[in-house]
XYZ file of C-alpha atoms in Angstrom:
727
model
C -15.048 32.360 45.915
C -16.871 35.243 47.581
C -18.316 35.273 51.080
C -22.047 36.182 50.912
C -21.740 38.106 54.170
C -19.513 40.682 52.447
C -22.353 41.945 50.232
C -25.378 41.106 52.375
C -27.749 44.114 52.525
C -28.105 45.867 55.850
C -30.993 44.735 58.105
C -34.181 46.553 57.188
C -32.755 47.841 53.897
C -34.705 45.334 51.796
C -38.330 46.374 51.140
C -41.292 44.063 51.600
C -42.864 45.057 48.254
C -43.039 42.851 45.132
C -39.966 43.171 42.963
C -37.213 41.622 40.897
C -33.643 41.109 42.102
C -30.307 40.513 40.351
C -27.120 38.902 41.608
C -23.900 40.119 39.959
C -20.414 38.604 39.991
C -17.140 40.427 40.680
C -17.089 41.813 37.116
C -20.608 43.232 37.403
C -22.130 40.551 35.211
C -25.691 39.438 36.048
C -25.588 35.748 36.996
C -29.099 35.267 38.407
C -32.473 37.005 38.116
C -35.438 36.255 40.362
C -38.770 37.737 41.415
C -40.617 37.718 44.704
C -43.985 38.669 46.107
C -42.051 40.142 49.032
C -38.381 40.902 48.507
C -37.235 40.862 52.145
C -37.924 37.207 53.045
C -36.857 35.964 49.625
C -33.473 37.715 49.609
C -32.850 36.911 53.274
C -33.154 33.212 52.446
C -30.017 33.435 50.265
C -27.852 34.672 53.169
C -28.401 31.844 55.633
C -25.773 29.235 56.466
C -24.294 27.983 53.169
C -24.403 24.403 54.444
C -28.200 24.608 54.515
C -28.549 25.846 50.930
C -29.097 23.718 47.858
C -25.717 22.996 46.199
C -26.605 25.030 43.101
C -27.872 27.937 45.199
C -24.700 27.800 47.303
C -22.588 27.962 44.143
C -24.554 30.986 42.947
C -24.269 33.026 46.147
C -20.543 32.315 46.458
C -19.984 33.306 42.813
C -21.921 36.548 43.260
C -20.337 39.713 44.596
C -23.372 42.002 44.896
C -27.163 42.008 44.818
C -29.602 44.696 43.719
C -33.357 44.886 43.353
C -36.130 46.833 41.646
C -39.499 47.398 43.305
C -42.620 47.072 41.130
C -46.285 47.657 41.762
C -47.792 44.213 41.159
C -46.739 40.613 40.777
C -47.668 40.743 37.083
C -45.163 43.557 36.556
C -42.560 41.480 38.414
C -43.247 38.528 36.102
C -42.842 40.699 33.000
C -39.671 42.387 34.281
C -38.125 39.051 35.264
C -38.683 37.674 31.756
C -37.238 40.837 30.158
C -34.098 40.702 32.301
C -33.557 36.988 31.683
C -33.729 37.609 27.924
C -31.458 40.664 28.183
C -28.735 39.419 30.531
C -28.872 35.635 29.848
C -27.819 34.784 33.443
C -25.939 31.514 33.776
C -27.745 30.346 36.939
C -31.284 30.746 35.576
C -33.289 27.960 34.010
C -33.191 28.444 30.236
C -35.074 26.043 27.999
C -33.058 25.287 24.911
C -35.092 24.240 21.916
C -33.523 21.187 20.377
C -34.453 22.357 16.886
C -36.267 25.014 14.922
C -39.826 23.866 14.314
C -41.379 24.466 10.883
C -44.768 26.105 10.498
C -47.240 26.466 7.661
C -47.404 30.155 6.741
C -49.765 32.094 4.468
C -48.332 35.500 3.514
C -51.508 37.561 3.582
C -49.353 40.700 3.726
C -48.360 40.233 0.058
C -50.348 41.299 -2.986
C -50.652 37.669 -4.086
C -50.535 35.550 -0.886
C -48.252 32.543 -0.895
C -48.330 29.257 1.055
C -44.927 28.119 2.294
C -42.961 26.497 5.108
C -41.411 29.006 7.515
C -39.173 28.814 10.548
C -38.050 31.367 13.102
C -39.692 34.552 14.325
C -43.205 35.444 13.213
C -43.748 38.302 10.780
C -46.564 40.804 10.835
C -49.399 40.079 8.412
C -48.571 36.371 8.005
C -50.955 33.625 9.228
C -49.171 30.695 10.875
C -50.369 27.157 11.528
C -48.410 24.674 13.586
C -45.659 24.162 14.565
C -45.210 20.745 13.001
C -42.690 18.108 13.909
C -41.404 17.736 10.341
C -41.482 19.909 7.233
C -42.592 16.969 5.090
C -45.799 16.772 7.135
C -46.626 20.328 6.087
C -45.862 19.640 2.429
C -48.066 16.534 2.387
C -50.975 18.494 3.850
C -50.488 21.398 1.427
C -50.271 19.030 -1.550
C -53.683 17.609 -0.660
C -55.290 20.998 -0.069
C -54.000 22.584 -3.279
C -56.551 20.516 -5.229
C -59.328 22.539 -3.585
C -57.502 25.766 -2.680
C -54.962 26.332 -5.499
C -53.041 29.141 -3.787
C -49.633 29.972 -5.225
C -46.626 28.305 -3.575
C -43.874 29.568 -5.886
C -41.115 31.994 -4.917
C -41.231 35.650 -5.934
C -38.579 35.062 -8.595
C -40.556 32.251 -10.253
C -43.740 34.344 -10.023
C -42.124 37.341 -11.751
C -40.576 35.236 -14.523
C -43.907 33.552 -15.241
C -45.598 36.951 -15.457
C -42.922 38.217 -17.855
C -43.130 35.271 -20.263
C -46.927 34.962 -19.926
C -46.770 31.238 -19.160
C -47.488 29.650 -15.742
C -45.324 27.038 -14.075
C -46.085 23.317 -13.959
C -48.448 23.634 -10.975
C -50.581 26.041 -13.002
C -50.954 23.465 -15.784
C -51.881 20.563 -13.489
C -54.474 22.558 -11.548
C -52.612 23.001 -8.262
C -52.168 26.741 -8.705
C -54.753 29.289 -9.819
C -51.979 31.016 -11.849
C -52.549 34.634 -10.821
C -49.188 35.385 -12.445
C -50.776 35.202 -15.904
C -54.137 36.644 -14.913
C -56.237 33.448 -14.774
C -57.797 34.871 -11.616
C -57.736 38.413 -10.314
C -55.813 39.624 -7.293
C -59.002 39.915 -5.206
C -60.083 36.374 -6.122
C -56.685 34.999 -5.170
C -56.771 36.761 -1.771
C -60.245 35.285 -1.158
C -58.882 31.847 -2.062
C -56.022 32.258 0.434
C -58.468 33.305 3.164
C -60.568 30.180 2.503
C -57.377 28.124 2.818
C -56.711 29.767 6.206
C -60.300 29.105 7.345
C -59.945 25.416 6.548
C -56.573 25.174 8.344
C -58.081 26.965 11.360
C -60.628 24.150 11.764
C -63.671 25.590 10.000
C -63.993 22.600 7.668
C -67.723 21.810 7.718
C -68.830 24.646 5.429
C -66.283 23.784 2.735
C -67.178 20.091 2.734
C -70.914 20.771 2.573
C -70.424 23.258 -0.267
C -68.360 20.809 -2.299
C -70.863 17.985 -1.698
C -73.724 20.189 -2.943
C -71.728 21.132 -6.045
C -70.964 17.447 -6.662
C -74.652 16.485 -6.452
C -75.681 19.370 -8.731
C -73.052 18.372 -11.302
C -74.231 14.754 -11.220
C -77.857 15.858 -11.629
C -76.871 17.921 -14.668
C -74.980 14.881 -16.027
C -71.646 16.716 -15.764
C -69.980 13.546 -14.586
C -66.380 14.658 -15.121
C -66.954 17.720 -12.935
C -68.713 15.597 -10.316
C -65.796 13.133 -10.288
C -63.316 15.955 -9.845
C -65.335 17.351 -6.921
C -65.502 13.859 -5.419
C -61.724 13.643 -5.541
C -61.452 17.088 -3.955
C -63.682 16.004 -1.080
C -61.537 12.915 -0.601
C -58.386 15.015 -0.529
C -59.862 17.308 2.147
C -60.929 14.355 4.274
C -57.467 12.795 4.011
C -55.931 16.105 5.090
C -58.324 16.195 8.053
C -57.442 12.634 9.004
C -53.817 13.695 9.481
C -55.019 15.704 12.499
C -57.367 13.394 14.364
C -59.979 14.846 16.695
C -58.751 14.602 20.291
C -61.229 16.944 21.999
C -64.814 16.605 20.833
C -65.933 20.067 21.941
C -63.696 21.851 19.399
C -61.469 23.319 22.105
C -58.570 25.706 21.446
C -55.948 24.832 24.064
C -52.241 24.358 24.697
C -51.287 21.371 26.838
C -47.942 21.494 28.615
C -46.352 18.522 30.403
C -42.989 17.974 32.120
C -40.584 15.143 32.741
C -37.718 15.862 35.113
C -34.978 14.440 37.268
C -32.484 16.065 39.606
C -30.324 17.476 36.788
C -32.551 18.078 33.755
C -36.138 18.689 32.735
C -37.970 18.240 29.435
C -41.169 20.043 28.466
C -43.597 19.028 25.723
C -46.385 21.220 24.325
C -49.344 20.118 22.212
C -51.172 22.878 20.310
C -54.846 21.896 19.954
C -56.992 24.043 17.680
C -60.593 23.189 16.891
C -60.251 19.956 18.854
C -57.363 18.731 16.675
C -53.646 18.576 17.445
C -52.172 21.119 15.061
C -48.598 21.106 16.312
C -46.116 19.864 18.860
C -42.839 21.163 20.237
C -40.496 20.570 23.148
C -37.434 21.833 25.047
C -34.844 20.465 27.410
C -33.036 22.354 30.167
C -30.346 21.864 32.782
C -31.724 22.542 36.257
C -29.026 24.996 37.270
C -31.214 26.384 40.066
C -33.271 24.724 42.771
C -36.792 24.744 41.270
C -39.859 22.585 41.618
C -42.426 21.570 38.999
C -44.532 24.706 39.508
C -41.519 26.967 38.907
C -40.543 24.968 35.804
C -44.071 25.413 34.448
C -43.817 29.172 35.006
C -40.468 29.347 33.191
C -41.904 27.286 30.311
C -44.894 29.623 29.957
C -42.551 32.620 29.896
C -40.449 30.944 27.197
C -43.500 29.977 25.125
C -45.532 33.190 25.210
C -43.110 35.893 26.396
C -41.603 36.617 22.994
C -44.982 37.114 21.318
C -44.307 34.400 18.707
C -47.150 32.170 19.947
C -50.781 33.251 20.276
C -52.340 32.457 23.638
C -55.390 30.141 23.329
C -58.511 30.175 25.453
C -57.237 27.349 27.674
C -53.731 26.508 28.902
C -53.530 23.117 30.639
C -50.512 22.418 32.854
C -49.420 19.633 35.254
C -49.027 22.051 38.185
C -50.081 25.646 38.729
C -47.396 28.281 39.334
C -47.297 29.701 42.838
C -49.098 32.047 42.910
C -51.155 31.346 39.789
C -53.048 34.646 39.753
C -50.294 36.866 38.284
C -49.454 34.319 35.567
C -53.130 33.973 34.634
C -53.503 37.747 34.524
C -50.354 38.074 32.393
C -51.617 35.492 29.869
C -55.027 37.186 29.732
C -53.320 40.483 28.980
C -51.400 38.909 26.095
C -54.537 37.328 24.649
C -56.815 40.305 25.236
C -59.471 38.165 26.936
C -59.775 35.718 29.799
C -57.408 32.704 29.742
C -58.226 29.575 31.730
C -54.972 28.318 33.289
C -55.663 25.067 35.144
C -54.765 21.433 35.763
C -57.132 18.964 33.981
C -58.849 16.644 36.438
C -60.953 14.251 34.350
C -62.172 13.320 30.901
C -60.543 13.679 27.482
C -58.301 16.553 28.517
C -56.747 14.550 31.344
C -56.197 11.612 28.975
C -54.556 13.896 26.419
C -52.371 15.389 29.172
C -51.161 11.870 29.955
C -50.202 11.474 26.284
C -48.266 14.746 26.367
C -46.501 13.616 29.553
C -45.464 10.343 27.892
C -43.996 12.362 25.028
C -42.064 14.472 27.525
C -40.657 11.361 29.197
C -39.594 9.935 25.844
C -38.024 13.273 24.895
C -35.996 13.345 28.113
C -34.888 9.730 27.623
C -33.862 10.456 24.027
C -31.992 13.572 25.125
C -30.079 11.599 27.736
C -29.221 8.960 25.167
C -27.989 11.454 22.564
C -26.204 13.781 24.966
C -25.306 11.426 27.783
C -22.995 12.913 30.359
C -22.792 16.161 28.388
C -22.583 18.352 31.490
C -20.231 15.885 33.177
C -18.057 15.743 30.062
C -17.746 19.522 29.889
C -16.859 19.699 33.563
C -14.232 16.993 33.149
C -12.762 18.756 30.107
C -12.437 22.051 31.963
C -10.871 20.310 34.932
C -8.352 18.496 32.711
C -7.344 21.820 31.135
C -6.919 23.380 34.579
C -4.777 20.459 35.754
C -2.616 20.358 32.609
C -1.955 24.108 32.650
C -1.699 24.281 36.452
C -4.455 26.871 36.787
C -5.859 27.955 40.144
C -9.439 27.268 39.016
C -11.256 25.863 36.013
C -11.443 28.304 33.052
C -15.154 29.065 32.866
C -14.552 31.640 30.100
C -12.128 30.784 27.297
C -11.259 33.177 24.476
C -9.432 32.040 21.361
C -7.815 34.182 18.648
C -6.879 33.254 15.090
C -5.369 35.155 12.145
C -6.547 34.661 8.565
C -5.336 36.126 5.256
C -4.693 35.195 1.636
C -1.044 35.737 0.692
C -0.838 38.771 2.945
C -4.020 40.471 1.689
C -7.210 41.126 3.679
C -5.572 40.223 6.981
C -8.225 39.719 9.688
C -8.489 38.144 13.123
C -11.269 36.446 15.061
C -12.132 36.144 18.726
C -14.471 33.359 19.835
C -15.744 32.813 23.359
C -16.641 29.585 25.154
C -18.365 29.758 28.535
C -18.815 26.613 30.628
C -17.549 24.647 27.637
C -20.239 25.970 25.266
C -19.901 28.517 22.466
C -21.322 31.954 23.270
C -21.728 33.436 19.814
C -23.064 36.773 21.003
C -19.575 37.460 22.401
C -17.714 36.705 19.152
C -15.702 39.594 17.724
C -13.878 40.293 14.437
C -10.829 42.484 13.849
C -9.149 44.042 10.816
C -5.382 44.275 11.107
C -4.592 47.989 10.721
C -1.080 48.423 12.126
C 0.801 47.234 9.064
C 0.411 45.615 5.656
C 1.637 42.242 4.555
C 1.909 38.763 6.004
C 3.148 38.539 9.592
C 1.040 36.288 11.845
C 3.137 37.015 14.930
C 2.848 40.774 14.587
C -0.858 40.438 13.797
C -1.429 38.377 16.941
C 0.355 41.000 19.047
C -1.816 43.753 17.579
C -5.144 42.026 18.081
C -4.393 40.915 21.654
C -3.285 44.455 22.482
C -6.430 45.963 21.024
C -8.740 43.519 22.779
C -7.263 44.010 26.261
C -6.732 47.729 25.829
C -10.466 47.952 25.278
C -10.970 45.833 28.398
C -8.917 48.247 30.486
C -10.814 51.195 29.041
C -14.134 49.566 29.945
C -12.931 48.970 33.504
C -11.817 52.565 33.776
C -15.209 53.812 32.570
C -17.146 51.617 35.009
C -14.984 52.647 37.968
C -13.614 49.141 38.550
C -10.077 50.271 37.717
C -8.505 53.428 39.058
C -5.609 54.953 37.134
C -2.789 55.676 39.610
C -0.981 58.979 39.530
C 2.184 58.809 37.488
C 5.487 59.783 39.058
C 6.625 61.195 35.756
C 4.436 64.108 34.565
C 4.900 62.908 30.985
C 3.772 59.373 31.737
C 0.397 58.294 30.373
C -1.964 55.786 31.951
C -2.350 52.285 30.603
C -4.798 51.916 27.774
C -3.599 55.032 25.939
C -0.275 53.906 24.577
C -0.097 50.342 25.876
C 2.294 51.171 28.765
C 1.299 49.481 32.039
C 1.293 51.675 35.136
C -0.378 49.214 37.520
C -3.990 48.701 38.604
C -5.890 49.007 41.838
C -9.352 47.693 42.667
C -12.032 50.313 43.211
C -13.491 50.013 46.670
C -17.238 49.475 46.706
C -19.168 51.571 49.159
C -22.055 50.139 51.138
C -25.283 50.181 49.172
C -23.529 51.585 46.091
C -22.938 49.463 43.004
C -20.486 50.129 40.168
C -21.839 50.942 36.765
C -20.933 47.394 35.719
C -20.456 46.001 32.233
C -23.906 47.190 31.078
C -23.839 50.399 29.088
C -26.185 52.830 30.889
C -27.012 54.619 27.617
C -27.939 51.610 25.466
C -28.769 49.082 28.171
C -26.656 46.465 26.375
C -23.563 44.656 27.653
C -20.298 46.422 26.940
C -18.346 44.751 24.168
C -15.111 43.893 25.983
C -16.137 44.105 29.629
C -15.407 40.502 30.701
C -11.878 39.081 30.916
C -11.234 35.403 30.153
C -9.764 32.945 32.608
C -7.867 31.338 29.722
C -6.590 32.934 26.520
C -5.886 30.519 23.639
C -4.049 31.507 20.454
C -3.923 29.458 17.289
C -0.220 28.723 16.842
C 2.962 27.712 18.581
C 5.782 29.417 20.465
C 6.006 32.599 18.311
C 2.283 33.394 18.598
C 2.252 32.629 22.334
C 5.285 34.861 22.895
C 3.610 37.708 20.966
C 0.432 37.386 23.030
C 2.430 37.295 26.271
C 4.318 40.403 25.249
C 1.041 42.216 24.532
C -0.366 41.307 27.947
C 2.829 42.338 29.713
C 2.815 45.710 27.979
C -0.677 46.349 29.340
C 0.152 45.125 32.828
C -2.284 42.194 32.746
C -0.999 39.240 34.751
C -4.190 37.477 35.870
C -5.112 35.832 32.530
C -3.722 32.381 31.741
C -2.329 31.929 28.232
C -1.595 28.981 25.969
C -1.295 28.172 22.270
C -2.501 25.145 20.334
C -0.317 24.152 17.370
C -2.077 22.377 14.513
C 0.708 20.011 13.476
C 0.849 17.725 16.514
C -1.910 19.355 18.602
C 0.663 20.501 21.157
C -0.217 22.978 23.894
C 2.447 25.685 24.272
C 2.852 27.807 27.380
C 4.703 31.150 27.485
C 8.388 30.879 28.364
C 8.464 27.079 28.066
C 10.773 25.253 25.656
C 8.738 22.063 25.648
C 5.013 21.792 24.946
C 2.362 20.203 27.131
C 1.131 17.052 25.412
C -2.395 16.009 26.333
C -3.557 12.447 25.619
C -5.430 12.027 22.353
C -8.434 10.719 24.272
C -8.436 13.714 26.616
C -11.700 15.639 26.861
C -9.628 18.731 27.644
C -7.733 18.440 24.354
C -10.992 17.869 22.501
C -12.453 21.064 23.984
C -9.340 23.081 23.053
C -9.551 21.717 19.511
C -13.194 22.727 19.223
C -12.375 26.228 20.452
C -9.458 26.533 18.028
C -11.449 25.168 15.069
C -14.322 27.529 15.790
C -11.920 30.493 15.843
C -10.451 29.327 12.525
C -13.909 28.962 10.963
C -15.006 32.386 12.156
C -11.810 34.043 10.932
C -11.750 32.459 7.492
C -15.444 33.215 6.864
C -14.812 36.886 7.654
C -11.696 36.944 5.463
C -13.556 35.391 2.519
C -16.416 37.834 2.910
C -14.035 40.785 2.990
C -12.092 39.532 -0.043
C -15.310 38.971 -1.975
C -16.464 42.530 -1.303
C -13.093 43.916 -2.373
C -13.064 41.975 -5.646
C -16.618 42.961 -6.548
C -16.385 46.604 -5.442
C -17.387 49.228 -7.994
C -17.090 52.982 -8.273
C -20.243 53.539 -6.237
C -19.167 51.356 -3.308
C -16.880 53.997 -1.828
C -19.347 56.889 -2.054
C -19.983 57.979 1.541
C -23.561 57.588 2.744
C -24.641 55.457 -0.217
C -25.829 51.989 0.776
C -26.547 48.896 -1.267
C -30.248 49.678 -1.778
C -29.676 53.148 -3.189
C -26.735 51.964 -5.328
C -29.021 49.417 -6.952
C -31.738 52.044 -7.383
C -29.318 54.372 -9.195
C -28.026 51.682 -11.547
C -31.543 50.436 -12.251
C -32.779 53.948 -13.020
C -29.956 54.937 -15.399
C -29.127 51.496 -16.775
C -25.333 51.818 -16.668
C -22.545 53.590 -14.869
C -21.742 55.539 -18.050
C -25.194 57.157 -18.110
C -25.060 57.667 -14.350
C -21.741 59.490 -14.662
C -23.237 61.823 -17.294
C -26.363 62.614 -15.229
C -26.857 65.994 -13.593
C -27.686 66.564 -9.949
C -31.342 67.260 -10.811
C -31.558 64.003 -12.760
C -30.046 62.136 -9.816
C -32.666 63.631 -7.516
C -35.397 62.014 -9.627
C -34.345 58.574 -8.335
C -36.543 57.491 -5.385
C -34.632 57.784 -2.116
C -31.939 60.123 -3.460
C -31.994 63.600 -1.956
C -30.119 66.626 -3.205
C -27.272 66.267 -0.729
C -26.770 62.612 -1.670
C -27.039 63.483 -5.365
C -24.354 66.145 -5.021
C -22.106 63.664 -3.189
C -22.564 61.029 -5.913
C -21.952 63.538 -8.705
C -18.811 64.890 -7.041
C -17.472 61.390 -6.361
C -17.982 60.220 -9.949
C -16.555 63.449 -11.376
C -13.382 63.079 -9.329
C -12.755 59.584 -10.638
C -10.709 58.967 -13.785
C -13.088 57.710 -16.490
C -12.717 54.181 -17.714
C -10.537 53.408 -20.704
C -12.003 54.122 -24.131
C -11.930 51.618 -26.968
C -10.216 52.132 -30.331
C -10.635 50.117 -33.499
C -7.092 49.099 -34.349
C -7.931 48.809 -38.029
C -9.317 52.310 -38.569
C -8.246 54.228 -35.466
C -11.905 55.045 -34.708
C -12.893 55.600 -31.087
C -15.661 53.082 -30.519
C -17.097 54.437 -27.268
C -16.708 57.329 -24.906
C -16.231 55.038 -21.932
C -16.906 51.600 -20.689
C -19.644 50.643 -18.285
C -18.780 49.380 -14.857
C -17.469 45.850 -15.046
C -17.063 45.932 -18.852
C -13.720 45.472 -20.617
C -13.230 48.173 -23.241
C -12.089 47.036 -26.640
C -12.892 43.340 -26.632
C -10.564 41.491 -28.948
C -13.536 39.851 -30.609
C -14.757 43.300 -31.690
C -11.433 44.264 -33.143
C -10.866 46.881 -30.448
C -7.969 47.702 -28.169
C -8.203 49.347 -24.774
C -6.372 52.649 -24.470
C -5.285 53.349 -20.902
C -7.093 56.072 -19.027
C -5.330 59.393 -19.334
C -3.688 58.555 -22.684
C -4.596 60.717 -25.663
C -6.549 59.070 -28.459
C -4.683 58.693 -31.737
C -4.830 61.890 -33.781
C -5.790 61.758 -37.424
C -5.962 58.646 -39.527
C -4.474 55.520 -38.171
C -0.959 54.649 -39.270
C -0.899 51.991 -41.949
C -0.338 48.488 -40.664
C 1.613 45.726 -42.284
C -0.553 43.889 -44.768
C -0.417 40.648 -42.834
C -1.687 42.385 -39.724
C -4.655 44.129 -41.383
C -7.838 42.112 -40.952
C -9.686 41.376 -44.227
C -12.688 43.585 -44.962
C -15.243 43.810 -47.726
C -13.267 46.556 -49.509
C -9.815 45.146 -48.994
C -8.986 41.733 -50.371
C -6.984 39.360 -48.270
C -3.255 39.515 -48.994
C -1.967 36.185 -50.233
C-alpha cells in the first residue's frame, strides 16, 4: 500500500487549465482516468487526509504510485480525451458499463449490389442502415415477415443467392411472394435497390405515404373489378398496420429522441435507454455497472452518454432526455452536437408525455437492477471472498488480484502448445491471454514444456522491465557473466529510483501506444498439474531470480492444490469459493490451450504445397487455384501467366514458381494391366492411381516402367473385351 504523499506533485506544479489526469500503480499501469475543468483543485482533493476520502477513492490513491496529467484547450477536448483513455487503458477504478448482452438490430445492406434485410449484432458497418436495437431477435423477424408482403426485399444469404442464380430457380420465398427474386431477374438491380430504400423509409417512420398509396391502388383495383388484386392490397395494408402496432406511438409530435434513466444504490447502477424515432419506441437497451468510484447521478449520466455515443455505433438524435444534467452540461452538449453535425437538445423533461415516458424508462431501469441483483447476487462479495480464501490457504501477504494460469496441450506428442490465461479481480481478462508453441524440443514431456513456457513468459517480463527502466541490470563481477533475461541466469534486481516530476516509460509502448505484452507480473501463478509441474515452474522462476510471485498447482484428479517444496497438498473444502475460482481459472486455461492445439493440428493436416510459400496468404492462394483450376496446371504455369492473376505481382509470381519448382512432383499413376502412365502428376489432395481405376501409385522419384509391362499371372489379369476370363 503506497503513501499518497510520496508521489504528491509539488505545490504550484499543477496547472489551473482544463485537462485529463491519470493515476498509475507501481508497475506503471493506468488505474484511474479523470478530467477536470481546473486540474489544480481537482488533483489536490485526492491528497487530503485519507480518513476524509470516500473508501473507494482511498483505495485508489493508496494503490497508485504516480499521477500525471495532460492539459487541453477546452472542456470538450477533455471529455473526448477522457473517453479515449478509458477505452485504451481500461482502468480498474473507473466506472465501466457492462452490457448484459449483445442487442440485435434490423440491418439493410445498402452497400451491396442487391441489398439484403437481416438481423445483425455488434459494430456497425459502413453503408448499412440499422434500425433498433431490439430486445429480442424474434421481434425483428416477426416485423420483417409482415413487411415482406409489401416490400419483398431479399433476406437470403449470399450462398443461397448465388446458387439460385446458377440454377435459374428462386428459393421458396420467391415462389410465395415474399421475395422479389432478383437472383433470377424478376426485377432489375435498380428496382430492387429502390424497393430496399422504400423498406428503410417505412422503418424510419415515414409510413403515411405508403399506406395512402396502397389504399388508392386498392380502390382503383376494386373500381376496375380486379377483386383478387384489391384483396391482396387489403391484406398488405393490414400487414403494415400490424407491423406499426408493434411500435405504439408514445410521442404524438413525431419526435426523434433517446431517453436515458438510471437506478442506483451504493454499490451498483443500472441504465436503461429507449430509442424513440418518429414518435415510436424503436429499440431498448441497458447496462449495469459496479460503482468502483465515488460518483453521483450526474457523473453516471455523463459516463453513460460516453458509452452510448463515444464509439460512433449509435447516431445522435435531435433530443437526448436524461434524469440529471452532467456538471457542467455545456461541454457534453457541444460534444453531442459535434457528433450529430447539428444542435442537440440535452435536457431533463419537466412535464407532458416526455416526462411520463421517462418515468416508464426509470421503472425499466429499476426492474433491470433488481433482476441483476437476483441473478448475480453477491457477485462482488463472492469474488472478494474467493480471493481472500486463496490468500489464507496459500499464506499470501495479500489477495492475488492478478492470477495467471498455464496449461500444456498436445496430441500424442505432436503440436505441443501452451496457454496463459489471466484473471483480474476474479474475472477473466481475455485481452491478456497468450499462446505459446513449444520450440525447445520435440515429443511429449509436460514437465519440460512447463519449464520452457514459464521461462519464456518471465524472461519477457524482465526484458520489458529493463526497457522501461524499472529494472537496472547490475554490473557482473565476472566479465563473462551475462545479465538475466539473456540466458536465464539470475544476477539480481534493483528498483529504479524515480526522480521528482519524472515518470518511467511504463508498460505502454511509446511507439504503438498499446500495452506491452508481458509488462505486468501476477501475484499468483497457477499451473495445471501436480508436484512435477510445480517443481518445473519453481525451477524456472529461480533461474530468473524471481522470488516475489506466489506459485501453486491444481491437480485434476482430486482437485488438490500443490505448493513448491511441499510433500502434502493443500486441500480446500469442496464448497470453498476459493477452490471454485481456481477451478474456473484452470478450466479456462485448458479450454484456451486445447482450442489452439486443435486449430494448429487442423492447419497442419490440411496444409498444401502453397501454404509454405513465403508472402502468399489465403486470399491469393485461393485466387491462384481458382484461376488455374488445379495445382498441376499451376505448377506448369510460367511467371508471366502467374502475373495475370489479380493481386499477384512479378516478385510474388517468381517466388511461387521457384517454390513449386523446388518441390518433388506428386506421384504419377500407372495402369498395372498395360504399364501405361495415366497422368503426368496428381492434383493437390488427389490420390494417384485409384484402385477403382485400375491404377497404382508409383512413388515420387522412381522411374516409370520401361517398355511393355511384364506379363502377369492369368488369375491376376483383369478381364477385358479382348481377353476372355481365365476359367
